[in-house]
mmCIF file of C-alpha atoms in Angstrom:
data_model
loop_
_atom_site.group_PDB
_atom_site.id
_atom_site.type_symbol
_atom_site.label_atom_id
_atom_site.label_comp_id
_atom_site.label_asym_id
_atom_site.label_seq_id
_atom_site.Cartn_x
_atom_site.Cartn_y
_atom_site.Cartn_z
ATOM 1 C CA UNK A 1 116.628 102.340 86.931
ATOM 2 C CA UNK A 2 116.372 102.870 90.656
ATOM 3 C CA UNK A 3 119.379 104.383 92.401
ATOM 4 C CA UNK A 4 120.021 104.309 96.130
ATOM 5 C CA UNK A 5 122.570 106.477 97.891
ATOM 6 C CA UNK A 6 123.376 105.952 101.560
ATOM 7 C CA UNK A 7 124.973 108.445 103.904
ATOM 8 C CA UNK A 8 125.412 109.083 107.599
ATOM 9 C CA UNK A 9 127.821 106.352 108.606
ATOM 10 C CA UNK A 10 130.780 107.016 110.836
ATOM 11 C CA UNK A 11 132.652 106.039 113.966
ATOM 12 C CA UNK A 12 131.155 106.324 117.441
ATOM 13 C CA UNK A 13 131.758 104.936 120.884
ATOM 14 C CA UNK A 14 129.493 102.333 122.415
ATOM 15 C CA UNK A 15 126.308 103.908 123.646
ATOM 16 C CA UNK A 16 126.421 106.577 120.976
ATOM 17 C CA UNK A 17 124.028 107.216 118.113
ATOM 18 C CA UNK A 18 124.053 107.687 114.363
ATOM 19 C CA UNK A 19 121.452 108.486 111.735
ATOM 20 C CA UNK A 20 121.651 106.769 108.374
ATOM 21 C CA UNK A 21 119.976 108.140 105.298
ATOM 22 C CA UNK A 22 119.050 106.460 102.016
ATOM 23 C CA UNK A 23 117.889 108.551 99.113
ATOM 24 C CA UNK A 24 116.043 106.799 96.317
ATOM 25 C CA UNK A 25 115.998 108.264 92.834
ATOM 26 C CA UNK A 26 115.980 107.349 89.192
ATOM 27 C CA UNK A 27 112.410 106.265 88.665
ATOM 28 C CA UNK A 28 110.225 108.184 86.306
ATOM 29 C CA UNK A 29 107.307 109.080 88.530
ATOM 30 C CA UNK A 30 107.630 110.189 92.133
ATOM 31 C CA UNK A 31 104.483 108.200 92.871
ATOM 32 C CA UNK A 32 106.630 105.086 92.551
ATOM 33 C CA UNK A 33 108.290 106.028 95.831
ATOM 34 C CA UNK A 34 105.264 104.841 97.754
ATOM 35 C CA UNK A 35 105.186 101.522 95.908
ATOM 36 C CA UNK A 36 108.656 100.471 97.050
ATOM 37 C CA UNK A 37 109.385 98.495 100.160
ATOM 38 C CA UNK A 38 112.730 99.528 101.609
ATOM 39 C CA UNK A 39 115.112 98.075 104.121
ATOM 40 C CA UNK A 40 118.518 98.353 105.718
ATOM 41 C CA UNK A 41 120.900 95.436 105.736
ATOM 42 C CA UNK A 42 124.340 95.136 107.233
ATOM 43 C CA UNK A 43 127.370 92.995 106.685
ATOM 44 C CA UNK A 44 130.264 92.628 109.073
ATOM 45 C CA UNK A 45 133.625 91.214 107.914
ATOM 46 C CA UNK A 46 133.417 87.456 107.534
ATOM 47 C CA UNK A 47 129.683 87.382 108.103
ATOM 48 C CA UNK A 48 126.647 87.112 105.877
ATOM 49 C CA UNK A 49 124.551 90.117 105.019
ATOM 50 C CA UNK A 50 121.610 90.355 107.393
ATOM 51 C CA UNK A 51 118.378 92.311 107.429
ATOM 52 C CA UNK A 52 118.192 94.979 110.104
ATOM 53 C CA UNK A 53 115.032 96.986 109.511
ATOM 54 C CA UNK A 54 112.457 97.319 106.776
ATOM 55 C CA UNK A 55 109.316 99.222 105.899
ATOM 56 C CA UNK A 56 106.637 98.099 103.478
ATOM 57 C CA UNK A 57 104.400 100.107 101.175
ATOM 58 C CA UNK A 58 101.762 100.449 103.894
ATOM 59 C CA UNK A 59 104.271 101.873 106.341
ATOM 60 C CA UNK A 60 104.533 98.753 108.449
ATOM 61 C CA UNK A 61 107.986 98.190 109.891
ATOM 62 C CA UNK A 62 109.957 95.154 110.899
ATOM 63 C CA UNK A 63 113.152 95.008 112.916
ATOM 64 C CA UNK A 64 115.593 92.241 113.642
ATOM 65 C CA UNK A 65 115.709 91.129 117.262
ATOM 66 C CA UNK A 66 119.256 92.438 117.590
ATOM 67 C CA UNK A 67 118.223 96.056 116.944
ATOM 68 C CA UNK A 68 114.616 96.161 118.109
ATOM 69 C CA UNK A 69 114.113 99.052 120.477
ATOM 70 C CA UNK A 70 117.344 100.745 119.409
ATOM 71 C CA UNK A 71 116.865 101.390 115.680
ATOM 72 C CA UNK A 72 113.901 103.263 114.219
ATOM 73 C CA UNK A 73 112.884 103.821 110.614
ATOM 74 C CA UNK A 74 111.384 107.010 109.236
ATOM 75 C CA UNK A 75 110.222 107.697 105.698
ATOM 76 C CA UNK A 76 110.596 111.266 104.481
ATOM 77 C CA UNK A 77 108.235 111.242 101.516
ATOM 78 C CA UNK A 78 108.990 114.831 100.573
ATOM 79 C CA UNK A 79 112.660 113.970 100.069
ATOM 80 C CA UNK A 80 112.228 110.372 98.861
ATOM 81 C CA UNK A 81 114.465 109.350 101.724
ATOM 82 C CA UNK A 82 114.512 106.509 104.208
ATOM 83 C CA UNK A 83 116.073 107.404 107.540
ATOM 84 C CA UNK A 84 117.239 105.046 110.247
ATOM 85 C CA UNK A 85 117.923 106.399 113.704
ATOM 86 C CA UNK A 86 120.322 104.224 115.667
ATOM 87 C CA UNK A 87 120.805 104.699 119.400
ATOM 88 C CA UNK A 88 122.588 102.779 122.134
ATOM 89 C CA UNK A 89 125.038 101.461 119.580
ATOM 90 C CA UNK A 90 127.125 98.429 120.431
ATOM 91 C CA UNK A 91 130.409 97.137 118.997
ATOM 92 C CA UNK A 92 128.395 94.285 117.446
ATOM 93 C CA UNK A 93 126.635 96.888 115.302
ATOM 94 C CA UNK A 94 129.882 97.522 113.451
ATOM 95 C CA UNK A 95 129.305 96.707 109.788
ATOM 96 C CA UNK A 96 128.780 98.083 106.327
ATOM 97 C CA UNK A 97 125.157 99.160 106.108
ATOM 98 C CA UNK A 98 123.282 98.843 102.832
ATOM 99 C CA UNK A 99 119.975 100.263 101.720
ATOM 100 C CA UNK A 100 117.719 98.148 99.510
ATOM 101 C CA UNK A 101 114.440 98.727 97.707
ATOM 102 C CA UNK A 102 112.008 96.720 95.651
ATOM 103 C CA UNK A 103 108.411 97.109 94.530
ATOM 104 C CA UNK A 104 107.536 93.526 95.361
ATOM 105 C CA UNK A 105 108.569 92.033 98.662
ATOM 106 C CA UNK A 106 106.918 89.437 100.851
ATOM 107 C CA UNK A 107 109.622 89.231 103.497
ATOM 108 C CA UNK A 108 111.028 92.629 104.409
ATOM 109 C CA UNK A 109 114.284 91.420 105.923
ATOM 110 C CA UNK A 110 115.215 88.846 103.309
ATOM 111 C CA UNK A 111 118.000 90.058 101.036
ATOM 112 C CA UNK A 112 116.701 87.811 98.247
ATOM 113 C CA UNK A 113 113.602 90.006 97.982
ATOM 114 C CA UNK A 114 115.527 93.064 96.791
ATOM 115 C CA UNK A 115 116.916 93.876 93.381
ATOM 116 C CA UNK A 116 118.070 97.430 94.048
ATOM 117 C CA UNK A 117 120.976 98.148 96.371
ATOM 118 C CA UNK A 118 123.102 101.080 97.389
ATOM 119 C CA UNK A 119 126.887 101.077 97.736
ATOM 120 C CA UNK A 120 126.830 101.032 101.524
ATOM 121 C CA UNK A 121 127.977 103.241 104.369
ATOM 122 C CA UNK A 122 130.352 102.098 107.120
ATOM 123 C CA UNK A 123 129.350 102.144 110.774
ATOM 124 C CA UNK A 124 132.055 101.498 113.358
ATOM 125 C CA UNK A 125 131.308 101.297 117.074
ATOM 126 C CA UNK A 126 134.211 101.146 119.473
ATOM 127 C CA UNK A 127 134.059 99.846 123.032
#
């Protein structure tokens, strides 16, 4: 069973930055790490969960238009961790952020592609 644990959320003012981390564990062989596509999703109160940024097994990344140029993904293979650097944060970025992983994805930012989810970490951006 794959387990995902997010961390790094918090409260910042508009224009600030945060770094989110997602550690993946639970699989038998560490080689499986490279076979998982991973992504960050977010869900604001009253809104649907949306894909923010994802990275496939070849290291290719995809970002939603709303965060492109402000959010960047990094994979730390030594620590089995997916990092997301967020800069120039806006109040609209306020949401619960979830990490997701799956060995078989065709659309990185579609929540229906993922069967493994973390519990989420809250990001709040004040104006």
